[in-house]
CSV table of C-alpha atoms and ligand atoms in Angstrom, one decimal:
chain,number,residue,atom,x,y,z
A,1,MET,CA,-52.8,-80.7,-79.1
A,2,HIS,CA,-54.5,-81.1,-82.5
A,3,ILE,CA,-58.0,-82.6,-82.5
A,4,THR,CA,-59.6,-83.6,-85.8
A,5,VAL,CA,-63.1,-82.3,-86.5
A,6,ILE,CA,-65.1,-84.7,-88.7
A,7,ALA,CA,-68.2,-83.2,-90.4
A,8,HIS,CA,-70.9,-85.6,-89.4
A,9,ARG,CA,-73.1,-86.5,-92.4
A,10,GLY,CA,-71.3,-83.4,-93.9
A,11,ALA,CA,-72.0,-80.0,-92.5
A,12,SER,CA,-75.4,-81.3,-91.6
A,13,ALA,CA,-76.4,-78.4,-89.3
A,14,TYR,CA,-76.5,-76.1,-92.4
A,15,THR,CA,-77.4,-78.4,-95.3
A,16,PRO,CA,-79.3,-81.6,-96.0
A,17,GLU,CA,-77.3,-84.4,-94.5
A,18,ASN,CA,-75.4,-86.9,-96.6
A,19,THR,CA,-75.6,-84.9,-99.8
A,20,PHE,CA,-72.9,-83.3,-102.0
A,21,ALA,CA,-74.1,-79.9,-100.7
A,22,ALA,CA,-73.3,-81.1,-97.2
A,23,PHE,CA,-69.9,-82.4,-98.1
A,24,ASP,CA,-69.0,-79.3,-100.1
A,25,ARG,CA,-70.1,-77.0,-97.3
A,26,ALA,CA,-68.0,-79.0,-94.8
A,27,ILE,CA,-64.9,-78.6,-97.0
A,28,ALA,CA,-65.6,-74.9,-97.5
A,29,MET,CA,-65.6,-74.7,-93.7
A,30,HIS,CA,-62.1,-76.2,-93.7
A,31,ALA,CA,-63.1,-79.6,-92.4
A,32,THR,CA,-60.4,-82.1,-93.3
A,33,ASP,CA,-62.7,-85.0,-92.6
A,34,ILE,CA,-66.3,-85.9,-93.5
A,35,GLU,CA,-68.5,-88.8,-92.3
A,36,PHE,CA,-71.4,-90.4,-94.2
A,37,ASP,CA,-73.6,-93.4,-94.1
A,38,VAL,CA,-74.0,-96.2,-96.6
A,39,ARG,CA,-77.0,-98.5,-97.4
A,40,THR,CA,-77.7,-100.8,-100.3
A,41,THR,CA,-80.7,-100.8,-102.6
A,42,LYS,CA,-82.6,-103.9,-103.5
A,43,ASP,CA,-80.6,-104.3,-106.7
A,44,GLY,CA,-77.3,-103.9,-104.9
A,45,TYR,CA,-76.3,-100.3,-105.4
A,46,PRO,CA,-74.4,-98.8,-102.4
A,47,ILE,CA,-75.9,-95.3,-101.7
A,48,VAL,CA,-75.2,-92.6,-99.2
A,49,LEU,CA,-78.1,-92.5,-96.8
A,50,HIS,CA,-78.6,-92.7,-93.1
A,51,ASP,CA,-82.1,-94.2,-92.5
A,52,ASP,CA,-83.3,-97.6,-93.7
A,53,ASN,CA,-86.1,-95.8,-95.6
A,54,VAL,CA,-86.4,-92.7,-97.8
A,55,GLU,CA,-89.1,-90.9,-95.7
A,56,TRP,CA,-86.9,-88.6,-93.7
A,57,VAL,CA,-85.0,-87.0,-96.5
A,58,THR,CA,-87.3,-87.2,-99.5
A,59,ASN,CA,-91.1,-86.8,-100.2
A,60,SER,CA,-91.3,-90.4,-101.2
A,61,HIS,CA,-91.7,-93.6,-99.1
A,62,GLY,CA,-90.4,-97.1,-98.8
A,63,MET,CA,-87.6,-99.2,-97.3
A,64,ILE,CA,-84.3,-99.1,-99.1
A,65,GLU,CA,-84.1,-102.9,-99.2
A,66,ASP,CA,-87.4,-102.9,-101.2
A,67,LEU,CA,-86.4,-100.1,-103.7
A,68,ARG,CA,-84.2,-100.3,-106.8
A,69,TYR,CA,-81.7,-97.5,-107.6
A,70,GLU,CA,-83.9,-96.6,-110.5
A,71,ASP,CA,-86.7,-95.9,-108.0
A,72,ILE,CA,-84.7,-93.5,-105.9
A,73,LYS,CA,-82.2,-91.8,-108.2
A,74,ASP,CA,-84.4,-88.8,-109.1
A,75,LEU,CA,-85.8,-88.3,-105.6
A,76,ASP,CA,-85.3,-84.8,-104.2
A,77,ALA,CA,-83.1,-85.2,-101.1
A,78,GLY,CA,-82.7,-81.5,-100.4
A,79,SER,CA,-86.1,-79.7,-100.2
A,80,TRP,CA,-86.9,-81.2,-96.8
A,81,TYR,CA,-84.1,-79.0,-95.5
A,82,GLY,CA,-84.8,-75.9,-97.7
A,83,GLY,CA,-85.9,-74.9,-101.2
A,84,ALA,CA,-82.4,-73.9,-102.2
A,85,PHE,CA,-81.3,-77.6,-102.0
A,86,LYS,CA,-84.1,-79.0,-104.3
A,87,ASN,CA,-81.5,-80.3,-106.8
A,88,GLU,CA,-79.7,-82.6,-104.2
A,89,ARG,CA,-80.0,-86.3,-104.9
A,90,ILE,CA,-79.2,-89.4,-102.8
A,91,PRO,CA,-75.6,-89.9,-103.8
A,92,LEU,CA,-74.1,-93.2,-105.1
A,93,LEU,CA,-71.2,-94.3,-103.0
A,94,HIS,CA,-68.8,-94.7,-105.9
A,95,GLU,CA,-69.6,-91.1,-107.1
A,96,THR,CA,-69.0,-89.8,-103.6
A,97,ILE,CA,-65.7,-91.6,-103.4
A,98,ASN,CA,-64.6,-90.3,-106.8
A,99,LYS,CA,-65.6,-86.7,-105.9
A,100,TYR,CA,-64.1,-86.4,-102.4
A,101,ALA,CA,-61.2,-88.9,-102.2
A,102,ASP,CA,-58.6,-86.2,-103.0
A,103,ARG,CA,-60.2,-83.5,-101.0
A,104,CYS,CA,-60.7,-84.9,-97.5
A,105,ARG,CA,-60.6,-88.0,-95.4
A,106,MET,CA,-63.9,-90.0,-95.6
A,107,HIS,CA,-65.3,-91.9,-92.6
A,108,ILE,CA,-67.6,-94.3,-94.3
A,109,GLU,CA,-70.2,-95.8,-92.0
A,110,VAL,CA,-71.7,-99.0,-93.4
A,111,LYS,CA,-75.2,-99.5,-91.9
A,112,SER,CA,-75.3,-103.2,-92.3
A,113,ALA,CA,-74.2,-106.2,-90.3
A,114,ASP,CA,-73.8,-108.2,-93.5
A,115,THR,CA,-70.1,-108.7,-94.2
A,116,ALA,CA,-70.8,-108.9,-98.0
A,117,VAL,CA,-72.1,-105.4,-98.0
A,118,THR,CA,-69.0,-104.0,-96.3
A,119,ALA,CA,-66.8,-106.1,-98.6
A,120,GLU,CA,-68.5,-104.4,-101.5
A,121,VAL,CA,-67.9,-101.0,-99.9
A,122,ALA,CA,-64.2,-101.9,-99.4
A,123,SER,CA,-64.0,-103.0,-103.0
A,124,LEU,CA,-65.4,-99.6,-104.2
A,125,ILE,CA,-62.9,-97.8,-102.0
A,126,HIS,CA,-60.1,-99.9,-103.5
A,127,LYS,CA,-61.4,-99.3,-107.1
A,128,GLY,CA,-61.5,-95.5,-106.4
A,129,GLY,CA,-57.9,-95.6,-105.2
A,130,ALA,CA,-59.1,-94.2,-101.9
A,131,GLU,CA,-57.7,-96.6,-99.3
A,132,ARG,CA,-55.4,-93.9,-97.9
A,133,SER,CA,-58.1,-91.3,-97.6
A,134,SER,CA,-60.9,-93.6,-96.2
A,135,VAL,CA,-61.8,-95.4,-93.0
A,136,ILE,CA,-64.7,-97.8,-92.8
A,137,ASN,CA,-66.8,-97.4,-89.7
A,138,THR,CA,-69.0,-100.2,-88.4
A,139,PHE,CA,-71.0,-101.0,-85.2
A,140,TRP,CA,-70.3,-104.7,-85.7
A,141,ILE,CA,-66.9,-106.1,-84.6
A,142,ASP,CA,-67.4,-109.2,-86.7
A,143,VAL,CA,-67.7,-107.0,-89.8
A,144,ALA,CA,-64.6,-105.1,-88.7
A,145,ARG,CA,-62.7,-108.4,-88.2
A,146,TYR,CA,-63.8,-109.7,-91.7
A,147,VAL,CA,-62.6,-106.5,-93.5
A,148,ARG,CA,-59.3,-106.5,-91.7
A,149,ARG,CA,-58.7,-110.1,-92.6
A,150,ARG,CA,-59.7,-109.8,-96.2
A,151,GLN,CA,-58.3,-106.3,-96.9
A,152,PRO,CA,-55.5,-105.5,-94.5
A,153,ASN,CA,-54.7,-102.2,-96.3
A,154,MET,CA,-58.2,-100.9,-95.4
A,155,SER,CA,-58.5,-98.8,-92.2
A,156,VAL,CA,-61.5,-99.7,-90.0
A,157,ALA,CA,-62.9,-98.1,-86.9
A,158,LEU,CA,-65.4,-99.5,-84.5
A,159,ASN,CA,-68.4,-97.4,-83.5
A,160,LEU,CA,-69.5,-98.1,-79.9
A,161,ASN,CA,-72.5,-96.9,-78.0
A,162,GLU,CA,-72.1,-99.5,-75.2
A,163,LEU,CA,-69.0,-101.0,-73.7
A,164,THR,CA,-68.0,-104.5,-72.5
A,165,PRO,CA,-64.9,-105.0,-70.4
A,166,THR,CA,-63.1,-106.2,-73.5
A,167,SER,CA,-64.4,-103.8,-76.1
A,168,ILE,CA,-61.1,-101.9,-76.4
A,169,THR,CA,-58.8,-104.8,-76.3
A,170,ASP,CA,-60.9,-106.8,-78.8
A,171,ALA,CA,-60.7,-103.8,-81.2
A,172,SER,CA,-57.0,-103.5,-80.7
A,173,SER,CA,-56.4,-107.3,-81.2
A,174,ILE,CA,-57.7,-107.0,-84.8
A,175,THR,CA,-55.5,-103.9,-85.4
A,176,LEU,CA,-58.3,-101.4,-85.9
A,177,ALA,CA,-57.4,-97.9,-86.7
A,178,GLY,CA,-59.8,-96.4,-84.2
A,179,ILE,CA,-62.7,-96.4,-81.9
A,180,ASN,CA,-65.7,-94.0,-82.3
A,181,LEU,CA,-67.2,-93.7,-78.9
A,182,ASN,CA,-70.5,-92.1,-77.8
A,183,TYR,CA,-69.8,-89.1,-75.5
A,184,SER,CA,-71.8,-90.7,-72.8
A,185,LEU,CA,-69.1,-93.4,-72.4
A,186,LEU,CA,-66.1,-91.2,-72.9
A,187,THR,CA,-63.4,-91.1,-70.2
A,188,ALA,CA,-59.7,-90.1,-70.2
A,189,ASP,CA,-58.9,-93.7,-69.1
A,190,LEU,CA,-60.6,-95.1,-72.2
A,191,VAL,CA,-58.7,-92.7,-74.4
A,192,LYS,CA,-55.5,-93.9,-72.8
A,193,GLN,CA,-56.5,-97.6,-73.3
A,194,ALA,CA,-57.2,-96.9,-77.0
A,195,HIS,CA,-53.9,-95.2,-77.4
A,196,MET,CA,-52.1,-98.0,-75.7
A,197,GLY,CA,-53.8,-100.3,-78.2
A,198,LYS,CA,-52.4,-98.1,-81.0
A,199,MET,CA,-55.9,-96.8,-82.0
A,200,LYS,CA,-57.3,-93.3,-82.3
A,201,LEU,CA,-60.3,-92.4,-80.3
A,202,MET,CA,-63.0,-90.2,-81.8
A,203,CYS,CA,-66.3,-89.2,-80.1
A,204,TRP,CA,-69.8,-88.7,-81.4
A,205,GLY,CA,-73.4,-88.0,-80.3
A,206,GLY,CA,-73.4,-84.3,-79.6
A,207,ASP,CA,-73.0,-81.0,-81.4
A,208,SER,CA,-72.2,-78.3,-78.9
A,209,PRO,CA,-69.2,-76.9,-76.9
A,210,ARG,CA,-70.3,-79.0,-73.9
A,211,PHE,CA,-69.5,-82.2,-75.9
A,212,TRP,CA,-66.5,-80.9,-77.8
A,213,ARG,CA,-64.9,-79.7,-74.5
A,214,LYS,CA,-65.3,-83.2,-73.1
A,215,GLY,CA,-63.5,-84.6,-76.1
A,216,PHE,CA,-60.7,-82.1,-75.7
A,217,LEU,CA,-60.2,-82.6,-72.0
A,218,THR,CA,-60.2,-86.4,-72.2
A,219,GLY,CA,-57.5,-86.3,-74.8
A,220,ALA,CA,-59.6,-87.7,-77.7
A,221,ASP,CA,-58.2,-87.5,-81.2
A,222,GLY,CA,-61.4,-86.3,-82.9
A,223,VAL,CA,-65.0,-85.2,-82.6
A,224,PHE,CA,-67.8,-85.7,-85.0
A,225,ALA,CA,-69.7,-82.5,-85.5
A,226,ASP,CA,-72.8,-81.4,-87.4
A,227,SER,CA,-71.4,-77.8,-87.2
A,228,PRO,CA,-67.8,-78.3,-88.3
A,229,ASP,CA,-67.1,-74.5,-88.4
A,230,LYS,CA,-68.1,-74.0,-84.8
A,231,ALA,CA,-66.2,-77.2,-83.6
A,232,ILE,CA,-63.0,-76.1,-85.4
A,233,PHE,CA,-63.3,-72.6,-84.0
A,234,TYR,CA,-63.9,-73.9,-80.5
A,235,MET,CA,-61.1,-76.5,-80.6
A,236,GLU,CA,-58.7,-73.8,-81.7
A,237,TYR,CA,-59.9,-71.7,-78.8
A,238,LEU,CA,-59.4,-74.5,-76.3
A,239,ALA,CA,-55.9,-75.3,-77.6
A,240,ARG,CA,-54.9,-71.6,-77.3
A,241,GLU,CA,-56.3,-71.4,-73.7
A,242,SER,CA,-54.5,-74.6,-72.8
A,243,GLU,CA,-51.2,-73.3,-74.2
A,244,LYS,CA,-51.7,-70.0,-72.3
A,245,ALA,CA,-52.3,-71.9,-69.1
A,246,SER,CA,-49.1,-73.9,-69.5
A,247,SER,CA,-47.1,-70.8,-70.3
A,248,ASP,CA,-48.6,-68.9,-67.3
A,249,ALA,CA,-47.7,-71.8,-65.0
A,250,LEU,CA,-44.1,-71.8,-66.3
A,251,TRP,CA,-43.7,-68.0,-65.6
A,252,LYS,CA,-45.2,-68.4,-62.1
A,253,LYS,CA,-42.5,-71.0,-61.2
A,254,LYS,CA,-39.7,-68.5,-62.0
B,1,G3P,O1,-70.0,-92.6,-86.4
B,1,G3P,C1,-70.8,-92.3,-85.4
B,1,G3P,C2,-72.2,-91.8,-85.8
B,1,G3P,O2,-72.2,-91.5,-87.1
B,1,G3P,C3,-73.2,-92.9,-85.5
B,1,G3P,O3,-74.5,-92.4,-85.4
B,1,G3P,O4,-76.8,-92.3,-86.2
B,1,G3P,O5,-75.2,-90.5,-86.8
B,1,G3P,O6,-75.0,-92.7,-87.9
B,1,G3P,P1,-75.4,-92.0,-86.7
B,2,CA,CA1,-73.1,-92.2,-89.2
């Protein structure tokens, strides 16, 4: 069974998250998929950044909604992680799409409940010719519904860190490509429900074999990992072990 490893914020265990260095490292580690977060500046530039402020990853301060792109474009987004990364900047979304669309699948998480923001992200994906190599991730089902209705060619996945009795069927009814589920909610039954609704199920919220193993054993399609190299290695190990166990069982029968 193949399970996809998605480099969460790039190879964020080894590099400053959500930077080109993080995405390049993930690809060098043979990750086929990367994940990153999108926010919008005061003057409407979609940028690649997790938090709603610049404090965590730069030596500056302020909320993104109060800052213009001009205010943040030269900020050092790498030194907080290590001196070797001092040239890293907060990437613009369209530059990121142009740089990586042909090199990996991009899981683009839009950190806004505003449908207009996600529509702009979808439009940049379209302009960059990256529909086939992108999936928009959102925590808001209304945003997911809006994008599916307006741009049916765009793949959308719903992030969930809590469940209602209809979460999976609601997602399936708007033909989402997938569900990204927090490990704390993950069960084999939910994976089956997602598959019956023609959706993939990916899991997030942990970066160690304990989590990846749960993803494998429940039949999930993918895991988000800060250490994509370790996750890939471990998933290959689990797949080999599982094949060996099946083969052993077969020989025992004879
Ligand atoms: O897509 C799942 C995951 O990325 C959501 O959590 O905080 O890392 O953006 P966070
Ligand atoms: Ca994210």
